[in-house]
PDB file of C-alpha atoms in Angstrom:
ATOM      1  CA  MET A  28      35.704  14.057 -14.164  1.00  0.00           C
ATOM      2  CA  GLY A  29      32.890  11.678 -15.130  1.00  0.00           C
ATOM      3  CA  ARG A  30      29.289  11.392 -14.048  1.00  0.00           C
ATOM      4  CA  ASP A  31      28.189  11.889 -10.471  1.00  0.00           C
ATOM      5  CA  GLY A  32      28.222   8.637  -8.546  1.00  0.00           C
ATOM      6  CA  GLY A  33      25.875  10.177  -5.982  1.00  0.00           C
ATOM      7  CA  ASP A  34      27.646   8.375  -3.180  1.00  0.00           C
ATOM      8  CA  GLY A  35      29.688  10.939  -1.305  1.00  0.00           C
ATOM      9  CA  GLU A  36      32.699  13.083  -1.934  1.00  0.00           C
ATOM     10  CA  LEU A  37      35.691  11.591  -3.751  1.00  0.00           C
ATOM     11  CA  LYS A  38      39.146  13.140  -3.922  1.00  0.00           C
ATOM     12  CA  LEU A  39      42.164  11.564  -5.616  1.00  0.00           C
ATOM     13  CA  LEU A  40      45.702  12.595  -4.674  1.00  0.00           C
ATOM     14  CA  GLY A  41      48.023  11.789  -7.546  1.00  0.00           C
ATOM     15  CA  LEU A  42      50.954  12.497  -9.821  1.00  0.00           C
ATOM     16  CA  TRP A  43      50.215  12.895 -13.533  1.00  0.00           C
ATOM     17  CA  ALA A  44      52.951  10.533 -14.683  1.00  0.00           C
ATOM     18  CA  SER A  45      52.251   7.712 -12.231  1.00  0.00           C
ATOM     19  CA  PRO A  46      50.905   4.482 -13.770  1.00  0.00           C
ATOM     20  CA  PHE A  47      49.495   3.622 -10.345  1.00  0.00           C
ATOM     21  CA  VAL A  48      47.489   6.838 -10.217  1.00  0.00           C
ATOM     22  CA  ALA A  49      46.317   6.054 -13.766  1.00  0.00           C
ATOM     23  CA  ARG A  50      44.853   2.803 -12.428  1.00  0.00           C
ATOM     24  CA  ALA A  51      42.700   4.692  -9.933  1.00  0.00           C
ATOM     25  CA  LYS A  52      41.669   7.215 -12.584  1.00  0.00           C
ATOM     26  CA  LEU A  53      40.687   4.414 -14.965  1.00  0.00           C
ATOM     27  CA  ALA A  54      38.536   2.708 -12.329  1.00  0.00           C
ATOM     28  CA  LEU A  55      36.784   5.983 -11.507  1.00  0.00           C
ATOM     29  CA  GLN A  56      36.288   6.749 -15.189  1.00  0.00           C
ATOM     30  CA  ILE A  57      34.929   3.292 -16.018  1.00  0.00           C
ATOM     31  CA  LYS A  58      32.503   3.474 -13.095  1.00  0.00           C
ATOM     32  CA  GLY A  59      31.420   6.952 -14.202  1.00  0.00           C
ATOM     33  CA  LEU A  60      32.228   8.621 -10.872  1.00  0.00           C
ATOM     34  CA  SER A  61      32.872  12.311 -10.305  1.00  0.00           C
ATOM     35  CA  TYR A  62      35.923  13.179  -8.228  1.00  0.00           C
ATOM     36  CA  GLU A  63      38.276  16.021  -7.373  1.00  0.00           C
ATOM     37  CA  TYR A  64      41.840  15.474  -8.546  1.00  0.00           C
ATOM     38  CA  VAL A  65      44.749  16.959  -6.577  1.00  0.00           C
ATOM     39  CA  GLU A  66      48.196  16.886  -8.226  1.00  0.00           C
ATOM     40  CA  GLU A  67      50.927  16.244  -5.656  1.00  0.00           C
ATOM     41  CA  ASP A  68      54.544  17.359  -5.695  1.00  0.00           C
ATOM     42  CA  LEU A  69      56.393  14.341  -4.309  1.00  0.00           C
ATOM     43  CA  GLY A  70      59.409  16.542  -3.669  1.00  0.00           C
ATOM     44  CA  ASN A  71      57.290  18.688  -1.374  1.00  0.00           C
ATOM     45  CA  LYS A  72      54.486  16.458  -0.127  1.00  0.00           C
ATOM     46  CA  SER A  73      51.331  18.073   1.160  1.00  0.00           C
ATOM     47  CA  GLU A  74      50.139  17.672   4.730  1.00  0.00           C
ATOM     48  CA  LEU A  75      47.017  16.050   3.314  1.00  0.00           C
ATOM     49  CA  LEU A  76      49.085  13.355   1.595  1.00  0.00           C
ATOM     50  CA  LEU A  77      51.302  12.736   4.630  1.00  0.00           C
ATOM     51  CA  SER A  78      48.327  12.465   6.976  1.00  0.00           C
ATOM     52  CA  SER A  79      46.304  10.355   4.539  1.00  0.00           C
ATOM     53  CA  ASN A  80      49.094   7.867   3.792  1.00  0.00           C
ATOM     54  CA  PRO A  81      51.448   7.952   6.801  1.00  0.00           C
ATOM     55  CA  VAL A  82      52.841   4.472   6.077  1.00  0.00           C
ATOM     56  CA  HIS A  83      54.058   4.855   2.462  1.00  0.00           C
ATOM     57  CA  LYS A  84      53.697   8.648   2.058  1.00  0.00           C
ATOM     58  CA  THR A  85      53.027   8.349  -1.666  1.00  0.00           C
ATOM     59  CA  VAL A  86      50.284   8.423  -4.299  1.00  0.00           C
ATOM     60  CA  PRO A  87      47.687   7.401  -5.231  1.00  0.00           C
ATOM     61  CA  VAL A  88      45.404   8.075  -2.287  1.00  0.00           C
ATOM     62  CA  LEU A  89      41.635   8.032  -2.703  1.00  0.00           C
ATOM     63  CA  ILE A  90      39.734   9.989  -0.069  1.00  0.00           C
ATOM     64  CA  HIS A  91      36.061   9.012   0.196  1.00  0.00           C
ATOM     65  CA  ASN A  92      34.005  11.184   2.536  1.00  0.00           C
ATOM     66  CA  GLY A  93      37.193  12.106   4.409  1.00  0.00           C
ATOM     67  CA  THR A  94      38.462   8.517   4.765  1.00  0.00           C
ATOM     68  CA  PRO A  95      41.684   7.659   2.878  1.00  0.00           C
ATOM     69  CA  VAL A  96      42.291   4.442   0.911  1.00  0.00           C
ATOM     70  CA  CYS A  97      45.883   3.762  -0.221  1.00  0.00           C
ATOM     71  CA  GLU A  98      47.702   1.564  -2.785  1.00  0.00           C
ATOM     72  CA  SER A  99      46.420   1.347  -6.344  1.00  0.00           C
ATOM     73  CA  THR A 100      45.419  -2.342  -6.269  1.00  0.00           C
ATOM     74  CA  VAL A 101      43.423  -1.757  -3.075  1.00  0.00           C
ATOM     75  CA  ILE A 102      41.892   1.477  -4.384  1.00  0.00           C
ATOM     76  CA  VAL A 103      40.592  -0.193  -7.560  1.00  0.00           C
ATOM     77  CA  GLN A 104      38.950  -2.959  -5.519  1.00  0.00           C
ATOM     78  CA  TYR A 105      37.546  -0.398  -3.086  1.00  0.00           C
ATOM     79  CA  ILE A 106      35.976   1.619  -5.911  1.00  0.00           C
ATOM     80  CA  ASP A 107      34.372  -1.552  -7.258  1.00  0.00           C
ATOM     81  CA  ASP A 108      33.005  -2.516  -3.824  1.00  0.00           C
ATOM     82  CA  ALA A 109      31.961   0.920  -2.560  1.00  0.00           C
ATOM     83  CA  PHE A 110      30.158   1.762  -5.812  1.00  0.00           C
ATOM     84  CA  ALA A 111      28.844  -1.700  -6.641  1.00  0.00           C
ATOM     85  CA  GLY A 112      25.565  -0.257  -7.914  1.00  0.00           C
ATOM     86  CA  THR A 113      27.246   2.248 -10.212  1.00  0.00           C
ATOM     87  CA  GLY A 114      28.628   1.409 -13.645  1.00  0.00           C
ATOM     88  CA  PRO A 115      30.080  -1.963 -14.638  1.00  0.00           C
ATOM     89  CA  SER A 116      31.654  -4.345 -12.108  1.00  0.00           C
ATOM     90  CA  LEU A 117      35.420  -4.753 -12.330  1.00  0.00           C
ATOM     91  CA  LEU A 118      35.600  -8.007 -10.353  1.00  0.00           C
ATOM     92  CA  PRO A 119      33.303 -10.861 -11.407  1.00  0.00           C
ATOM     93  CA  ALA A 120      30.580 -12.218  -9.125  1.00  0.00           C
ATOM     94  CA  ASP A 121      31.707 -15.835  -9.532  1.00  0.00           C
ATOM     95  CA  PRO A 122      34.120 -16.767  -6.676  1.00  0.00           C
ATOM     96  CA  TYR A 123      36.470 -18.750  -8.912  1.00  0.00           C
ATOM     97  CA  GLN A 124      36.659 -15.997 -11.529  1.00  0.00           C
ATOM     98  CA  ARG A 125      37.326 -13.452  -8.737  1.00  0.00           C
ATOM     99  CA  ALA A 126      40.117 -15.667  -7.412  1.00  0.00           C
ATOM    100  CA  LEU A 127      41.560 -16.003 -10.923  1.00  0.00           C
ATOM    101  CA  ALA A 128      41.551 -12.227 -11.389  1.00  0.00           C
ATOM    102  CA  ARG A 129      43.269 -11.710  -8.032  1.00  0.00           C
ATOM    103  CA  PHE A 130      45.864 -14.372  -8.855  1.00  0.00           C
ATOM    104  CA  TRP A 131      46.877 -12.637 -12.086  1.00  0.00           C
ATOM    105  CA  ALA A 132      46.772  -9.234 -10.392  1.00  0.00           C
ATOM    106  CA  ALA A 133      49.226 -10.533  -7.773  1.00  0.00           C
ATOM    107  CA  TYR A 134      51.401 -12.023 -10.533  1.00  0.00           C
ATOM    108  CA  LEU A 135      51.435  -8.680 -12.342  1.00  0.00           C
ATOM    109  CA  GLU A 136      52.598  -6.846  -9.212  1.00  0.00           C
ATOM    110  CA  ASP A 137      55.199  -9.417  -8.165  1.00  0.00           C
ATOM    111  CA  LYS A 138      56.724 -10.590 -11.430  1.00  0.00           C
ATOM    112  CA  ILE A 139      56.276  -7.594 -13.740  1.00  0.00           C
ATOM    113  CA  VAL A 140      55.856  -4.367 -11.770  1.00  0.00           C
ATOM    114  CA  THR A 141      58.645  -5.177  -9.276  1.00  0.00           C
ATOM    115  CA  PRO A 142      61.492  -5.667 -11.808  1.00  0.00           C
ATOM    116  CA  TRP A 143      60.077  -2.920 -14.049  1.00  0.00           C
ATOM    117  CA  ARG A 144      60.307  -0.420 -11.179  1.00  0.00           C
ATOM    118  CA  ARG A 145      63.836  -1.634 -10.421  1.00  0.00           C
ATOM    119  CA  PHE A 146      64.874  -0.732 -13.972  1.00  0.00           C
ATOM    120  CA  PHE A 147      64.322   2.966 -13.180  1.00  0.00           C
ATOM    121  CA  MET A 148      65.977   2.864  -9.761  1.00  0.00           C
ATOM    122  CA  VAL A 149      69.310   1.170 -10.525  1.00  0.00           C
ATOM    123  CA  LYS A 150      72.245   2.828 -12.225  1.00  0.00           C
ATOM    124  CA  ALA A 151      74.452   0.010 -13.566  1.00  0.00           C
ATOM    125  CA  ASP A 152      73.712  -1.018 -17.159  1.00  0.00           C
ATOM    126  CA  GLU A 153      73.904  -4.718 -16.233  1.00  0.00           C
ATOM    127  CA  GLU A 154      71.321  -4.266 -13.474  1.00  0.00           C
ATOM    128  CA  LYS A 155      69.050  -2.323 -15.805  1.00  0.00           C
ATOM    129  CA  ALA A 156      69.323  -4.981 -18.488  1.00  0.00           C
ATOM    130  CA  GLU A 157      68.550  -7.765 -16.000  1.00  0.00           C
ATOM    131  CA  ALA A 158      65.523  -5.916 -14.590  1.00  0.00           C
ATOM    132  CA  MET A 159      64.113  -5.387 -18.076  1.00  0.00           C
ATOM    133  CA  ARG A 160      64.872  -8.993 -19.063  1.00  0.00           C
ATOM    134  CA  GLN A 161      62.855 -10.226 -16.058  1.00  0.00           C
ATOM    135  CA  THR A 162      59.982  -7.886 -16.924  1.00  0.00           C
ATOM    136  CA  VAL A 163      59.788  -9.025 -20.548  1.00  0.00           C
ATOM    137  CA  ALA A 164      60.158 -12.713 -19.629  1.00  0.00           C
ATOM    138  CA  ALA A 165      57.276 -12.480 -17.138  1.00  0.00           C
ATOM    139  CA  MET A 166      54.965 -11.327 -19.927  1.00  0.00           C
ATOM    140  CA  ASP A 167      54.985 -14.854 -21.395  1.00  0.00           C
ATOM    141  CA  ALA A 168      52.997 -16.223 -18.454  1.00  0.00           C
ATOM    142  CA  LEU A 169      50.696 -13.197 -18.449  1.00  0.00           C
ATOM    143  CA  GLU A 170      49.914 -14.000 -22.095  1.00  0.00           C
ATOM    144  CA  GLY A 171      48.668 -17.361 -20.831  1.00  0.00           C
ATOM    145  CA  GLY A 172      46.756 -15.577 -18.088  1.00  0.00           C
ATOM    146  CA  LEU A 173      44.925 -13.458 -20.634  1.00  0.00           C
ATOM    147  CA  LYS A 174      44.016 -16.586 -22.583  1.00  0.00           C
ATOM    148  CA  GLU A 175      42.758 -18.264 -19.407  1.00  0.00           C
ATOM    149  CA  CYS A 176      40.789 -15.284 -18.078  1.00  0.00           C
ATOM    150  CA  SER A 177      39.179 -14.419 -21.409  1.00  0.00           C
ATOM    151  CA  SER A 178      38.271 -17.877 -22.665  1.00  0.00           C
ATOM    152  CA  GLY A 179      34.956 -18.333 -20.854  1.00  0.00           C
ATOM    153  CA  GLY A 180      31.922 -19.397 -22.853  1.00  0.00           C
ATOM    154  CA  GLY A 181      33.957 -21.342 -25.389  1.00  0.00           C
ATOM    155  CA  GLY A 182      35.367 -18.340 -27.277  1.00  0.00           C
ATOM    156  CA  GLN A 183      38.143 -15.818 -26.812  1.00  0.00           C
ATOM    157  CA  SER A 184      36.940 -12.588 -25.190  1.00  0.00           C
ATOM    158  CA  PRO A 185      38.782  -9.305 -25.707  1.00  0.00           C
ATOM    159  CA  PHE A 186      39.747  -8.552 -22.090  1.00  0.00           C
ATOM    160  CA  PHE A 187      40.967 -10.176 -18.880  1.00  0.00           C
ATOM    161  CA  GLY A 188      37.490  -9.389 -17.556  1.00  0.00           C
ATOM    162  CA  GLY A 189      35.837 -11.203 -20.472  1.00  0.00           C
ATOM    163  CA  ASP A 190      33.668  -9.123 -22.784  1.00  0.00           C
ATOM    164  CA  SER A 191      34.191  -6.013 -20.651  1.00  0.00           C
ATOM    165  CA  VAL A 192      37.143  -4.489 -18.824  1.00  0.00           C
ATOM    166  CA  GLY A 193      37.908  -6.074 -15.457  1.00  0.00           C
ATOM    167  CA  TYR A 194      40.261  -5.718 -12.504  1.00  0.00           C
ATOM    168  CA  VAL A 195      43.419  -7.013 -14.217  1.00  0.00           C
ATOM    169  CA  ASP A 196      42.662  -4.909 -17.315  1.00  0.00           C
ATOM    170  CA  VAL A 197      42.625  -1.772 -15.158  1.00  0.00           C
ATOM    171  CA  LEU A 198      45.861  -2.672 -13.358  1.00  0.00           C
ATOM    172  CA  LEU A 199      47.767  -3.467 -16.562  1.00  0.00           C
ATOM    173  CA  GLY A 200      45.963  -0.719 -18.474  1.00  0.00           C
ATOM    174  CA  GLY A 201      47.244   1.946 -16.099  1.00  0.00           C
ATOM    175  CA  MET A 202      50.768   0.985 -17.170  1.00  0.00           C
ATOM    176  CA  VAL A 203      50.201   1.131 -20.940  1.00  0.00           C
ATOM    177  CA  SER A 204      51.864   4.514 -21.539  1.00  0.00           C
ATOM    178  CA  TRP A 205      54.901   3.327 -19.580  1.00  0.00           C
ATOM    179  CA  VAL A 206      54.935  -0.007 -21.436  1.00  0.00           C
ATOM    180  CA  LYS A 207      55.107   1.956 -24.700  1.00  0.00           C
ATOM    181  CA  ALA A 208      57.706   4.354 -23.266  1.00  0.00           C
ATOM    182  CA  SER A 209      59.971   1.479 -22.237  1.00  0.00           C
ATOM    183  CA  GLU A 210      61.078   0.810 -25.817  1.00  0.00           C
ATOM    184  CA  PRO A 211      62.681   4.250 -26.398  1.00  0.00           C
ATOM    185  CA  LEU A 212      63.982   4.202 -22.811  1.00  0.00           C
ATOM    186  CA  SER A 213      65.500   0.714 -22.775  1.00  0.00           C
ATOM    187  CA  GLY A 214      65.365  -0.667 -26.304  1.00  0.00           C
ATOM    188  CA  ALA A 215      63.120  -3.486 -25.044  1.00  0.00           C
ATOM    189  CA  LYS A 216      59.551  -4.134 -26.134  1.00  0.00           C
ATOM    190  CA  ILE A 217      57.693  -5.244 -23.012  1.00  0.00           C
ATOM    191  CA  ILE A 218      54.650  -6.246 -25.047  1.00  0.00           C
ATOM    192  CA  ASP A 219      55.805  -7.563 -28.422  1.00  0.00           C
ATOM    193  CA  ALA A 220      53.305  -8.767 -31.046  1.00  0.00           C
ATOM    194  CA  ALA A 221      55.757 -11.446 -32.181  1.00  0.00           C
ATOM    195  CA  ARG A 222      56.232 -12.840 -28.669  1.00  0.00           C
ATOM    196  CA  THR A 223      52.892 -12.098 -26.981  1.00  0.00           C
ATOM    197  CA  PRO A 224      50.305 -11.557 -29.742  1.00  0.00           C
ATOM    198  CA  LEU A 225      47.283 -11.745 -27.416  1.00  0.00           C
ATOM    199  CA  LEU A 226      48.670  -9.028 -25.131  1.00  0.00           C
ATOM    200  CA  ALA A 227      49.622  -6.867 -28.115  1.00  0.00           C
ATOM    201  CA  ALA A 228      46.069  -7.106 -29.469  1.00  0.00           C
ATOM    202  CA  TRP A 229      44.725  -6.482 -25.958  1.00  0.00           C
ATOM    203  CA  MET A 230      46.795  -3.285 -25.665  1.00  0.00           C
ATOM    204  CA  GLU A 231      45.441  -1.967 -28.979  1.00  0.00           C
ATOM    205  CA  ARG A 232      41.859  -2.659 -27.867  1.00  0.00           C
ATOM    206  CA  PHE A 233      42.423  -1.119 -24.459  1.00  0.00           C
ATOM    207  CA  CYS A 234      43.834   2.092 -25.932  1.00  0.00           C
ATOM    208  CA  GLU A 235      40.652   2.507 -27.995  1.00  0.00           C
ATOM    209  CA  LEU A 236      38.443   2.624 -24.896  1.00  0.00           C
ATOM    210  CA  ASP A 237      36.975   6.019 -24.010  1.00  0.00           C
ATOM    211  CA  ALA A 238      38.294   5.655 -20.451  1.00  0.00           C
ATOM    212  CA  ALA A 239      41.823   4.972 -21.720  1.00  0.00           C
ATOM    213  CA  LYS A 240      41.713   7.953 -24.077  1.00  0.00           C
ATOM    214  CA  ALA A 241      40.591  10.164 -21.188  1.00  0.00           C
ATOM    215  CA  VAL A 242      43.194   8.940 -18.680  1.00  0.00           C
ATOM    216  CA  LEU A 243      46.396   7.578 -20.252  1.00  0.00           C
ATOM    217  CA  GLN A 244      49.415   9.852 -20.399  1.00  0.00           C
ATOM    218  CA  ASP A 245      51.116  11.013 -23.588  1.00  0.00           C
ATOM    219  CA  VAL A 246      53.950   8.548 -24.253  1.00  0.00           C
ATOM    220  CA  HIS A 247      56.475  11.230 -25.295  1.00  0.00           C
ATOM    221  CA  GLU A 248      55.833  13.152 -22.077  1.00  0.00           C
ATOM    222  CA  VAL A 249      56.316   9.968 -20.074  1.00  0.00           C
ATOM    223  CA  VAL A 250      59.652   9.317 -21.825  1.00  0.00           C
ATOM    224  CA  GLU A 251      60.868  12.818 -20.929  1.00  0.00           C
ATOM    225  CA  TYR A 252      59.669  12.441 -17.341  1.00  0.00           C
ATOM    226  CA  ALA A 253      61.389   9.052 -16.990  1.00  0.00           C
ATOM    227  CA  ARG A 254      64.668  10.445 -18.305  1.00  0.00           C
ATOM    228  CA  THR A 255      64.481  13.235 -15.736  1.00  0.00           C
ATOM    229  CA  VAL A 256      63.890  10.707 -12.951  1.00  0.00           C
ATOM    230  CA  GLN A 257      66.765   8.519 -14.152  1.00  0.00           C
ATOM    231  CA  ALA A 258      69.109  11.521 -14.242  1.00  0.00           C
ATOM    232  CA  ARG A 259      68.071  12.392 -10.681  1.00  0.00           C
ATOM    233  CA  VAL A 260      68.733   8.820  -9.507  1.00  0.00           C
ATOM    234  CA  ALA A 261      72.137   8.792 -11.235  1.00  0.00           C
ATOM    235  CA  ALA A 262      73.083  12.142  -9.649  1.00  0.00           C
ATOM    236  CA  ALA A 263      72.012  10.959  -6.206  1.00  0.00           C
ATOM    237  CA  THR A 264      73.999   7.740  -6.597  1.00  0.00           C
ATOM    238  CA  ALA A 265      77.095   9.670  -7.705  1.00  0.00           C
ATOM    239  CA  SER A 266      76.881  12.090  -4.766  1.00  0.00           C
ATOM    240  CA  ASN A 267      76.682   9.175  -2.316  1.00  0.00           C
ATOM    241  CA  GLN A 268      79.839   7.504  -3.613  1.00  0.00           C
TER     242      GLN A 268
END
């Protein structure tokens, strides 16, 4: 699971298909940290998960020397802070650049992840279409965010973090398999080279990273998993009517 960080015991509670768990895995991989991975069954949650994340009762949860850290955006920042002397930094040292990264991370969660998640939880075709429309539309501004974050030093850098992968890269990168799966699932291209060429090129570069190859899920498996989840949601909705 990567090289030994030499800074205590790390355990990650996750679900293989989760893009949010993939974020934590990417951060650990990029930092070169060893960790124990525990696959959770969210239909039969372990006592460890319930006691480690009593508020949300879901994954990912990172346990560092017995202390749990929850929520993928928080976990990625925690990994960067707790292991500041190990591997590359995910958040820049410059206060303005840190603020910029956090701004676009918040935008990603609010304007892209929120409607994207809604797409899988609603049943009506109109609601699904609207959720996906909002997700795709929000990518236009993120395209500008990539240009802004990566344009330091007078040239265009390959990542949100500049010449190397940063915080926003990890958050969006964890979703790449699901971004690709969304086209066969919904007919919509979330990242389209014609509409958002910088993001399309970014996604190709990100997928070539060793960390991405080690962590990202197989797209076909994600499609099958998503269809199973959607069928479960539809059945639950029907039984409640």
